[in-house]
PDB file of C-alpha atoms in Angstrom:
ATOM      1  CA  UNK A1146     -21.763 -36.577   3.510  1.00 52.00           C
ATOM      2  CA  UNK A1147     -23.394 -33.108   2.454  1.00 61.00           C
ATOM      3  CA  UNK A1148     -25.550 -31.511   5.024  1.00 63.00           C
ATOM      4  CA  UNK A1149     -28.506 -30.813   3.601  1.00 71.00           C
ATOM      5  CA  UNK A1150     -29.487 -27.443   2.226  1.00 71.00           C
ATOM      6  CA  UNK A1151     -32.126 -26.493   4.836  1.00 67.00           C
ATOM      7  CA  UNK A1152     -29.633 -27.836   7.647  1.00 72.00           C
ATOM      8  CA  UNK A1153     -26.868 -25.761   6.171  1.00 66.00           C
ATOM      9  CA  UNK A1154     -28.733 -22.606   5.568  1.00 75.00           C
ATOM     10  CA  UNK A1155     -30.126 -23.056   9.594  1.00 70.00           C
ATOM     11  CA  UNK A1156     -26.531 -23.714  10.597  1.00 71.00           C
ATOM     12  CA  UNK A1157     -25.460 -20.362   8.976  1.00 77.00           C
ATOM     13  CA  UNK A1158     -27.604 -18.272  10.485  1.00 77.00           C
ATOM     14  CA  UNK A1159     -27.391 -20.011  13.973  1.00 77.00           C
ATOM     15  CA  UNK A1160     -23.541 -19.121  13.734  1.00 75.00           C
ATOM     16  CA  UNK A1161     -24.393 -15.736  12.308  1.00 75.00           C
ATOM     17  CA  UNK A1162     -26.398 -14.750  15.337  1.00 79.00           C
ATOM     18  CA  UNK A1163     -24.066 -16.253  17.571  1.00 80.00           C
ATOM     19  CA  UNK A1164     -21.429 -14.068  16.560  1.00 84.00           C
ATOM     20  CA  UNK A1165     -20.502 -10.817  18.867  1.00 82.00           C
ATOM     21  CA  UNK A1166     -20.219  -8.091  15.887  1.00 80.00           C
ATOM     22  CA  UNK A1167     -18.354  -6.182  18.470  1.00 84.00           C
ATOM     23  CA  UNK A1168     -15.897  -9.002  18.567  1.00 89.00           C
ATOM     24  CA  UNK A1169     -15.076  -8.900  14.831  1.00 94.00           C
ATOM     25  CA  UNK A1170     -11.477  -8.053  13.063  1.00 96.00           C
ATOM     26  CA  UNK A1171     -11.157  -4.237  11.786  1.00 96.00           C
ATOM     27  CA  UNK A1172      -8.773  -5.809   9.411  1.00 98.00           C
ATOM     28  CA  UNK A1173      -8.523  -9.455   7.736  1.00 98.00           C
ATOM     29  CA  UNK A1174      -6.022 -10.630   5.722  1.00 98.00           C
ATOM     30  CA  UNK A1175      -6.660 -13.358   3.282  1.00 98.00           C
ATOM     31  CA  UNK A1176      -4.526 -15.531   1.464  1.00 97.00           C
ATOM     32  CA  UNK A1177      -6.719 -16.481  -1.650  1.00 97.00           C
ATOM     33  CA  UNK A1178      -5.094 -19.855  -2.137  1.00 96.00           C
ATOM     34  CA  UNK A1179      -6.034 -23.277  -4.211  1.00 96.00           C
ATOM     35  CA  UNK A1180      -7.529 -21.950  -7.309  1.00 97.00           C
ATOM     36  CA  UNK A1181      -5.669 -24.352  -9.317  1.00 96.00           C
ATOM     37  CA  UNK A1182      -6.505 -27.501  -7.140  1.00 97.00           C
ATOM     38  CA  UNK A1183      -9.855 -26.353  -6.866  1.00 97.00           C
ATOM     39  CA  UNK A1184      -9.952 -26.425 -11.273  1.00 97.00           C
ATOM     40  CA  UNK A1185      -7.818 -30.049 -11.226  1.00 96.00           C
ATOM     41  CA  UNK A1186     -10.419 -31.788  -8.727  1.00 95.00           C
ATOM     42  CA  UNK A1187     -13.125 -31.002 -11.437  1.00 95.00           C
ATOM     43  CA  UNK A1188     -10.797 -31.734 -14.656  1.00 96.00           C
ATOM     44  CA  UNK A1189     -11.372 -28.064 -15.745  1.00 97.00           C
ATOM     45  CA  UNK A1190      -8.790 -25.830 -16.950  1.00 96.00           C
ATOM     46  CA  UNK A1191      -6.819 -23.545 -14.869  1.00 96.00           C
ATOM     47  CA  UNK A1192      -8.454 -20.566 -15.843  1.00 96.00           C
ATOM     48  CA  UNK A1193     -11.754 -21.868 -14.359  1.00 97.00           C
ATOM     49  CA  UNK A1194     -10.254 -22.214 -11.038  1.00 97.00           C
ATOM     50  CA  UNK A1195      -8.811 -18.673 -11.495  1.00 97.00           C
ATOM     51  CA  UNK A1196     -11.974 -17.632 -12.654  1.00 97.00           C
ATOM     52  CA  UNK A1197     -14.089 -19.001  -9.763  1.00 97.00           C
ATOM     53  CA  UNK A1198     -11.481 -17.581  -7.269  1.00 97.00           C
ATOM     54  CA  UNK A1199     -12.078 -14.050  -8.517  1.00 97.00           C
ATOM     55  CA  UNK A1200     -15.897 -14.694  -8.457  1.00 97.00           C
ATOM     56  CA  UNK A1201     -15.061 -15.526  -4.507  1.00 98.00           C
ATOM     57  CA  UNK A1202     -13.263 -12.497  -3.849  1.00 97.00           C
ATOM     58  CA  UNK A1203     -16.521 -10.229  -4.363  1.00 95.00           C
ATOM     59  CA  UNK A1204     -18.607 -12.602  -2.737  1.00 97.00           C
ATOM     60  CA  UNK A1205     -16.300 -12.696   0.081  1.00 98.00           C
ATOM     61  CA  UNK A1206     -15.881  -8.849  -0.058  1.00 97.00           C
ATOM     62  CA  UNK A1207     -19.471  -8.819   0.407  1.00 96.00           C
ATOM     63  CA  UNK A1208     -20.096 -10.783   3.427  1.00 96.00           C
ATOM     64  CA  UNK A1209     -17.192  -8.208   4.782  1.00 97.00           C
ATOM     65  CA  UNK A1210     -19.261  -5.349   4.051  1.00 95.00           C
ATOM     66  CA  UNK A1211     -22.370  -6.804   5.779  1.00 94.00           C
ATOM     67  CA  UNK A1212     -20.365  -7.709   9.090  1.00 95.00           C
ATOM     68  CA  UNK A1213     -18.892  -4.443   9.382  1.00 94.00           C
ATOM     69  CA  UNK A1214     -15.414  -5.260   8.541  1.00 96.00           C
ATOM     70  CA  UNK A1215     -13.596  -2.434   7.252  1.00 96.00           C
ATOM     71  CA  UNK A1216     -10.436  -3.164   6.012  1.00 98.00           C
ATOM     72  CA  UNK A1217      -9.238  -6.640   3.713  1.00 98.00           C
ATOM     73  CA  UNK A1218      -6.105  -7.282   2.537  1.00 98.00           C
ATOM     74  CA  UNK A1219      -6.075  -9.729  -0.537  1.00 98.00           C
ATOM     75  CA  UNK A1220      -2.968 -11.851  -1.544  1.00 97.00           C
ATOM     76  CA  UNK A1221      -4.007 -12.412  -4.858  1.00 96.00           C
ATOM     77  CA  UNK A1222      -0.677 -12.790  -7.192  1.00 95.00           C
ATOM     78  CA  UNK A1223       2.708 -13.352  -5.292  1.00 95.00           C
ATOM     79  CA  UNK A1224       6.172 -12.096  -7.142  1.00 94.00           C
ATOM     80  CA  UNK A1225       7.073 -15.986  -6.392  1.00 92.00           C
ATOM     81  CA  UNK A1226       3.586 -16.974  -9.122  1.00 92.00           C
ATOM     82  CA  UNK A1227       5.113 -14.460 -11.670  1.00 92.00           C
ATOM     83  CA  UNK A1228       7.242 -17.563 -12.753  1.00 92.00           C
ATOM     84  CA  UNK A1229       4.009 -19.416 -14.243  1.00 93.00           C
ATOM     85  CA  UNK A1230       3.879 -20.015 -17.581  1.00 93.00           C
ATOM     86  CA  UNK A1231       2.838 -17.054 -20.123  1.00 93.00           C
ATOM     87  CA  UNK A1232      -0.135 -18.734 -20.543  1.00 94.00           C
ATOM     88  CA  UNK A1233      -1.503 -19.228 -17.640  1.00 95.00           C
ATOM     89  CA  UNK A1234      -0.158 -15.493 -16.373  1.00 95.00           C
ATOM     90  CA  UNK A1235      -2.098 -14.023 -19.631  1.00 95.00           C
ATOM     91  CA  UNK A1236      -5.468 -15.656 -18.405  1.00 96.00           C
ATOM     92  CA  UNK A1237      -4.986 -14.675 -14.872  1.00 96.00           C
ATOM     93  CA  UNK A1238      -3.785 -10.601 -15.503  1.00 96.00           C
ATOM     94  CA  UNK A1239      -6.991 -10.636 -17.475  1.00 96.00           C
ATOM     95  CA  UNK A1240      -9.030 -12.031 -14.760  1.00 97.00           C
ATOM     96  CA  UNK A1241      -7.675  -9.740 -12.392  1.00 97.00           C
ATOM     97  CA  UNK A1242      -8.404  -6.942 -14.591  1.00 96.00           C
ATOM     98  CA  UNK A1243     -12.048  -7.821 -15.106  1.00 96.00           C
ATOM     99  CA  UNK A1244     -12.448  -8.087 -11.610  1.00 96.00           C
ATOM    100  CA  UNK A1245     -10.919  -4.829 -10.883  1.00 96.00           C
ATOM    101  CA  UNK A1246     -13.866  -3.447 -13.159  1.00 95.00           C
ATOM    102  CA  UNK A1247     -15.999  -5.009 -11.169  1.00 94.00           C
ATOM    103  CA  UNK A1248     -14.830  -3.445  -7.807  1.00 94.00           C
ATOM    104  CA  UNK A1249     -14.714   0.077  -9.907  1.00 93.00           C
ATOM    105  CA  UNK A1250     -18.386  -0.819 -10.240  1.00 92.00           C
ATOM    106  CA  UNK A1251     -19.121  -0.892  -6.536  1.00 91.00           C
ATOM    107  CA  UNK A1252     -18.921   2.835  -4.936  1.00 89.00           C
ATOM    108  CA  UNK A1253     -18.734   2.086  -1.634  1.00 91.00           C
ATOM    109  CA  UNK A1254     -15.318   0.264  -1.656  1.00 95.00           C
ATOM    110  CA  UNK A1255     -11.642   2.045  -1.916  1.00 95.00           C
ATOM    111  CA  UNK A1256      -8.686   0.106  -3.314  1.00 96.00           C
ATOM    112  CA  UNK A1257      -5.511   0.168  -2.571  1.00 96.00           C
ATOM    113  CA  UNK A1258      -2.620  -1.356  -5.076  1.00 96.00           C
ATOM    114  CA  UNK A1259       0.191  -3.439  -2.905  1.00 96.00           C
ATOM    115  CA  UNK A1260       3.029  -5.057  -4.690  1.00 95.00           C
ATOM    116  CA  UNK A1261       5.664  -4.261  -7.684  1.00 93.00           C
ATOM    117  CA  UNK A1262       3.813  -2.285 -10.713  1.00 93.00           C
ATOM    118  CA  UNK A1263       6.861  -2.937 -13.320  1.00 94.00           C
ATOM    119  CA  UNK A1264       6.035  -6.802 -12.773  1.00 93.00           C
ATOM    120  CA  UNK A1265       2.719  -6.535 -14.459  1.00 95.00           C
ATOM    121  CA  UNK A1266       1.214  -5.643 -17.978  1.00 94.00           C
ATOM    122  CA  UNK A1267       0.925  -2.155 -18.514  1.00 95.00           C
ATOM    123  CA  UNK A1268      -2.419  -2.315 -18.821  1.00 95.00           C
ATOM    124  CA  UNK A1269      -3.017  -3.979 -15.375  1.00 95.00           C
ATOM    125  CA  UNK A1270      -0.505  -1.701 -13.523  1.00 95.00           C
ATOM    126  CA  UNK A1271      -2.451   1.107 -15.352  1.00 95.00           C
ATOM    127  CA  UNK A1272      -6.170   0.007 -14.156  1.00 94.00           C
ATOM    128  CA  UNK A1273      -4.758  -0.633 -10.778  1.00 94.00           C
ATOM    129  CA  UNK A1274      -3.488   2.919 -10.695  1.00 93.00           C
ATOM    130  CA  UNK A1275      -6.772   4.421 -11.908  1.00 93.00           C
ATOM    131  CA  UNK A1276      -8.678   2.253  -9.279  1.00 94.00           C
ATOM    132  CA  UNK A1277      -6.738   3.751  -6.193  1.00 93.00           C
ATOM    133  CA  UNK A1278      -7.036   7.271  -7.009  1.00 92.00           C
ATOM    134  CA  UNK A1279     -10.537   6.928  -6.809  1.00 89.00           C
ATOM    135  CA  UNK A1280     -11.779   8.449  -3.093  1.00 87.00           C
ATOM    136  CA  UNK A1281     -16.030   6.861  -2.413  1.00 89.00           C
ATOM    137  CA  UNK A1282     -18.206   9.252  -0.838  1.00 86.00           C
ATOM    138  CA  UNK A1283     -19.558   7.222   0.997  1.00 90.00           C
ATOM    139  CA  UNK A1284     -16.440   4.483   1.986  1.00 93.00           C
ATOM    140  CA  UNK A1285     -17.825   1.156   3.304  1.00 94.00           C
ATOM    141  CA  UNK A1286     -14.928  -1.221   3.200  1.00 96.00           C
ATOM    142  CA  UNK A1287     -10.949  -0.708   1.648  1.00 97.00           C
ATOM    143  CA  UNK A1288      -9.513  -3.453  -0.360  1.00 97.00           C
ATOM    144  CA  UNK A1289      -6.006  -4.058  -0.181  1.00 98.00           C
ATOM    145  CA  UNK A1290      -4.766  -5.847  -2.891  1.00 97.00           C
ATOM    146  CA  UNK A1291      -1.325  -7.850  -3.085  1.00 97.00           C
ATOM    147  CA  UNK A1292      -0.431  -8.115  -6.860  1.00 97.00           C
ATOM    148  CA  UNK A1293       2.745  -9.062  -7.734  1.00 95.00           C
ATOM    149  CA  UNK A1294       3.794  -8.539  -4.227  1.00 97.00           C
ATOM    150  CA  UNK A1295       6.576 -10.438  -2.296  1.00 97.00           C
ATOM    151  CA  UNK A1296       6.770  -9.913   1.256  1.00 97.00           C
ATOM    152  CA  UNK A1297      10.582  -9.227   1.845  1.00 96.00           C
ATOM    153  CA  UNK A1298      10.264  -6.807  -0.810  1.00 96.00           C
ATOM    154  CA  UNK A1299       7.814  -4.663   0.752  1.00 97.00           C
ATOM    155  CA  UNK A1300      10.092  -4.292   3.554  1.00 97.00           C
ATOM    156  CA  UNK A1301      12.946  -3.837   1.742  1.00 97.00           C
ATOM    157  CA  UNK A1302      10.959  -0.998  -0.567  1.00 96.00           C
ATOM    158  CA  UNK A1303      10.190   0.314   2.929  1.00 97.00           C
ATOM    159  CA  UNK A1304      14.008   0.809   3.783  1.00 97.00           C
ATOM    160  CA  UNK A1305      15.146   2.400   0.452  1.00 96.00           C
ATOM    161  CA  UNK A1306      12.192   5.177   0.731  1.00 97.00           C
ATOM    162  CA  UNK A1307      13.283   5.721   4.087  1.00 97.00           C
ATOM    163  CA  UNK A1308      16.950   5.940   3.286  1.00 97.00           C
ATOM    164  CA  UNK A1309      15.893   7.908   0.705  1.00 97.00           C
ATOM    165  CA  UNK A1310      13.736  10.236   2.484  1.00 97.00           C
ATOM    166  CA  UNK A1311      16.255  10.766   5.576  1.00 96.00           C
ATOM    167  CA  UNK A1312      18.813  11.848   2.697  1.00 96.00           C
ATOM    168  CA  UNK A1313      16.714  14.318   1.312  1.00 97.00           C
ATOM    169  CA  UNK A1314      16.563  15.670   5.006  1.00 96.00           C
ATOM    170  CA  UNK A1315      20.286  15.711   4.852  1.00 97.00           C
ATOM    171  CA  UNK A1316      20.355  12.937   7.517  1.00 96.00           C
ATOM    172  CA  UNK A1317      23.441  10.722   7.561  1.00 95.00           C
ATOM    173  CA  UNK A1318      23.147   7.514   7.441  1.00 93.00           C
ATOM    174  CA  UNK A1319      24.872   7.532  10.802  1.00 96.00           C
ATOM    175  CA  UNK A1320      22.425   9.301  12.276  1.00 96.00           C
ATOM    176  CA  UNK A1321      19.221   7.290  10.561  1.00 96.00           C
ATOM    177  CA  UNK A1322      21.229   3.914  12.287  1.00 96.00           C
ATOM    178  CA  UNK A1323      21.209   5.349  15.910  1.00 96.00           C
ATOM    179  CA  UNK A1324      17.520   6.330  15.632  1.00 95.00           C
ATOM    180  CA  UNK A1325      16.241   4.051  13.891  1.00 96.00           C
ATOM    181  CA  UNK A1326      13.223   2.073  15.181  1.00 96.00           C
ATOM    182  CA  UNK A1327      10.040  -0.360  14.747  1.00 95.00           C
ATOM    183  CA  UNK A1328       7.984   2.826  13.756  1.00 95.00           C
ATOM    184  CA  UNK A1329      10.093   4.536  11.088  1.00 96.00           C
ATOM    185  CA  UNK A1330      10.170   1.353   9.007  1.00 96.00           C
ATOM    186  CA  UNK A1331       5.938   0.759   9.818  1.00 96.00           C
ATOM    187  CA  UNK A1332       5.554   4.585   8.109  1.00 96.00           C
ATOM    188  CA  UNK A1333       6.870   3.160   4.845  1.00 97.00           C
ATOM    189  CA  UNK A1334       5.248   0.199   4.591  1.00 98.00           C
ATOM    190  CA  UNK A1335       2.468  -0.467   1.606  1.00 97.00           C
ATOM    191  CA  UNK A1336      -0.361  -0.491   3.964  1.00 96.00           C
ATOM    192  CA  UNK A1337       1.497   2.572   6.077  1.00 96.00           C
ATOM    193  CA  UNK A1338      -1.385   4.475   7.814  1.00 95.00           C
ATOM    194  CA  UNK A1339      -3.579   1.611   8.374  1.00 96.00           C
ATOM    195  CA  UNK A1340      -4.026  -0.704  11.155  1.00 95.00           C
ATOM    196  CA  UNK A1341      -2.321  -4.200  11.345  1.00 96.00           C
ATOM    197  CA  UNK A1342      -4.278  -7.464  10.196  1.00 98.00           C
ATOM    198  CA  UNK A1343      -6.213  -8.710  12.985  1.00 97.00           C
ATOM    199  CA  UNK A1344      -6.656 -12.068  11.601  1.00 98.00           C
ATOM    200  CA  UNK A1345      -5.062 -13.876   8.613  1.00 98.00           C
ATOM    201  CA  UNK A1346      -7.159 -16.707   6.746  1.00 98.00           C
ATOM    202  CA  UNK A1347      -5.022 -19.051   4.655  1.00 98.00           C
ATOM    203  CA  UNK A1348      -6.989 -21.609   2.628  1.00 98.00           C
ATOM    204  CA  UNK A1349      -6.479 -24.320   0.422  1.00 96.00           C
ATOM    205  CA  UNK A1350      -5.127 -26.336   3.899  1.00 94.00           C
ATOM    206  CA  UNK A1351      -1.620 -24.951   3.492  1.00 94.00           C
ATOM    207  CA  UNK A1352      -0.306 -23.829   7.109  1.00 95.00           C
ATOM    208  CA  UNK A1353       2.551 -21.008   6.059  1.00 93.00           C
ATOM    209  CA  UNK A1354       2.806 -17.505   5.650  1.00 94.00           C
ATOM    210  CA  UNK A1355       4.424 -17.327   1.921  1.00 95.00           C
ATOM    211  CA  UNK A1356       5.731 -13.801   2.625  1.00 96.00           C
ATOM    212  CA  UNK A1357       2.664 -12.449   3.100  1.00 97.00           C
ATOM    213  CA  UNK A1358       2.442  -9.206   5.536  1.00 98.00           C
ATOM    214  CA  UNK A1359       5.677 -10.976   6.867  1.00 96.00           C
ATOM    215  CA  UNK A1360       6.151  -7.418   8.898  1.00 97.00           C
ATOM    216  CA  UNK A1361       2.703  -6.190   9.810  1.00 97.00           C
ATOM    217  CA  UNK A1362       0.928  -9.507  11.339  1.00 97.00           C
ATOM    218  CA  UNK A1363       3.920  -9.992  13.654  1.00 95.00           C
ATOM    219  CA  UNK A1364       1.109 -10.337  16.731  1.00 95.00           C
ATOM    220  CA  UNK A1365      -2.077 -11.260  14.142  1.00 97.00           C
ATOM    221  CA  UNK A1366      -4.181 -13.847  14.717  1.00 96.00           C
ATOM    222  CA  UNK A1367      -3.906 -16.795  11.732  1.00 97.00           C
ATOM    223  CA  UNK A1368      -6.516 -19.703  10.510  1.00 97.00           C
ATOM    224  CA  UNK A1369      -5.839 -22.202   8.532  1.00 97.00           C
ATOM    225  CA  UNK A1370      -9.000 -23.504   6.328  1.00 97.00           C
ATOM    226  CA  UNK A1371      -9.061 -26.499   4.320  1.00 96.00           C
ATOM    227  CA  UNK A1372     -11.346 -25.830   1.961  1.00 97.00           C
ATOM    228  CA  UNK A1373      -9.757 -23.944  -1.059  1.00 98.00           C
ATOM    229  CA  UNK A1374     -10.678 -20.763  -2.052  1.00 98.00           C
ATOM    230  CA  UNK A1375     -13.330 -20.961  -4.712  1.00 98.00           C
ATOM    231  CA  UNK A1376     -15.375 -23.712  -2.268  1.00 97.00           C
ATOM    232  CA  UNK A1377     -14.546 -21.415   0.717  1.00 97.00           C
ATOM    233  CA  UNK A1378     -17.993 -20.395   2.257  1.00 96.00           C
ATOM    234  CA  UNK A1379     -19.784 -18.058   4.204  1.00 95.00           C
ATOM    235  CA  UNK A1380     -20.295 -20.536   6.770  1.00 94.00           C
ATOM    236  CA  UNK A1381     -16.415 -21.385   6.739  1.00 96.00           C
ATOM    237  CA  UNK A1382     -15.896 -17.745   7.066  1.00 97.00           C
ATOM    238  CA  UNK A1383     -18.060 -17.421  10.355  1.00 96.00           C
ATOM    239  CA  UNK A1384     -15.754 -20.133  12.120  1.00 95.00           C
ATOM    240  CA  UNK A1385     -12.611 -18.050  11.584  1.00 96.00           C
ATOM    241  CA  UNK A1386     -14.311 -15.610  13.126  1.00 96.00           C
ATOM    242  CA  UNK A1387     -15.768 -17.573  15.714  1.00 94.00           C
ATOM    243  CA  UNK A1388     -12.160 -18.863  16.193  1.00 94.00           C
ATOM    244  CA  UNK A1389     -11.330 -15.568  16.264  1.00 95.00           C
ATOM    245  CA  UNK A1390     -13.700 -13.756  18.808  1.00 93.00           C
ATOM    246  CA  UNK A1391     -12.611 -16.644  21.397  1.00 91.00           C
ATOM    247  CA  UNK A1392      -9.087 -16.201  21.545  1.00 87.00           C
ATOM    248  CA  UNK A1393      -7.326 -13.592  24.308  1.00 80.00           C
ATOM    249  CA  UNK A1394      -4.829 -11.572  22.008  1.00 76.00           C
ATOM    250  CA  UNK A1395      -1.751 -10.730  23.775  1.00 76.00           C
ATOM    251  CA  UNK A1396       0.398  -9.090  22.108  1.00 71.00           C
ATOM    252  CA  UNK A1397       3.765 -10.395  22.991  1.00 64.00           C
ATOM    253  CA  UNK A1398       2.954 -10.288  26.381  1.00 59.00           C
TER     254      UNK A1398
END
């Protein structure tokens, strides 16, 4: 049954007060997932669901902003979805790009482009480009965000610039072998410079990683939502964190 909208909205801000800000992630991860369920449930076409997802993502970005969160990382199109149809992949690049206009729009948030350029239309390779040279004055929140990205390949990209960059040193690759460690791969990574995911939100009820950050959330935190992405709400997002703040993170240890 449907709590009611007073009893909801109560609920909310009950959970929102409860929270410790002090407590919350510095970076979540979120794996954007059941757009296309979301669509079939309501006999709409799969655009719709795409559609709604991407009207998600900036409310979602939002509610980051207000909690102090300063860093998401966005799984939006894996290398694995690039074998959709054309159809489908034409309605979603197009998607994506509007919503990258819409994140242009916004001053206060930095973008940063993770996945495999040459896998997407020039035209959305070139707007993603554009967006991540842009530096905000005033920075509020950076937006990672996974397009055509495949896990293993981000850590295999990470060993060929490093191979590459130890030759230009005149290294051998002797010597890279014997020195190589956890940190040297970490400084080529896509989201190099910036600290690990904290947490990593999958919707949609699916319980696996997909490749996603396989390398950087190695000791992150992970919840598993059921509801999928476009029906994903603030109030849903508040129990991850909830989940979050009551868990002791250790690390390996």
């Amino acid at each position: 049954m449907r709590m009611p909208k007073f009893l909801y909205n109560y609920y909310e801000r009950s959970l929102g007060r409860s929270l410790d800000l002090k407590s919350v992630p510095r970076h979540i991860g979120v794996m954007v997932d059941g757009n296309r369920r979301w669509a079939r449930q309501f006999n709409a076409p799969t655009s719709q669901g795409h559609q709604a997802g991407a009207d998600k993502i900036l409310e979602f970005l939002g509610w980051c902003q207000d909690l102090g969160i300063k860093v998401v990382t966005l799984y939006m199109l894996s290398t694995d979805n690039m074998s959709r149809s054309p159809e489908e992949l034409d309605e979603l690049m197009g998607i994506i790009a509007n919503t990258l206009d819409l994140l242009d729009a916004d001053v206060d948030i930095s973008v940063h482009a993770m996945g495999a350029p040459e896998l997407l239309p020039d035209y959305l390779a070139q707007r993603l480009s554009s967006l991540t040279t842009r530096v905000p004055a005033n920075e509020r929140i950076h937006v990672n965000l996974a397009i055509g990205y495949g896990g293993r390949r981000e850590i295999v990209d990470a060993v060929r610039e490093l191979l590459h960059d130890a030759d230009a040193a005149g290294r051998t690759m002797l010597e890279v072998a014997d020195t190589l460690g956890v940190d040297d791969i970490s400084k080529f990574l896509y989201t190099r410079g910036q600290p690990d995911p904290d947490l990593v939100i999958r919707t949609s009820g699916e319980q696996r990683l997909s490749g996603f950050l396989m390398w950087q959330s190695a000791y992150s935190e992970f919840y598993f939502c059921e509801a999928l992405w476009p029906a994903f709400r603030r109030i849903d997002f508040l129990r991850a964190l909830r989940d979050y703040a009551g868990r002791s993170r250790r690390f390996g240890s």
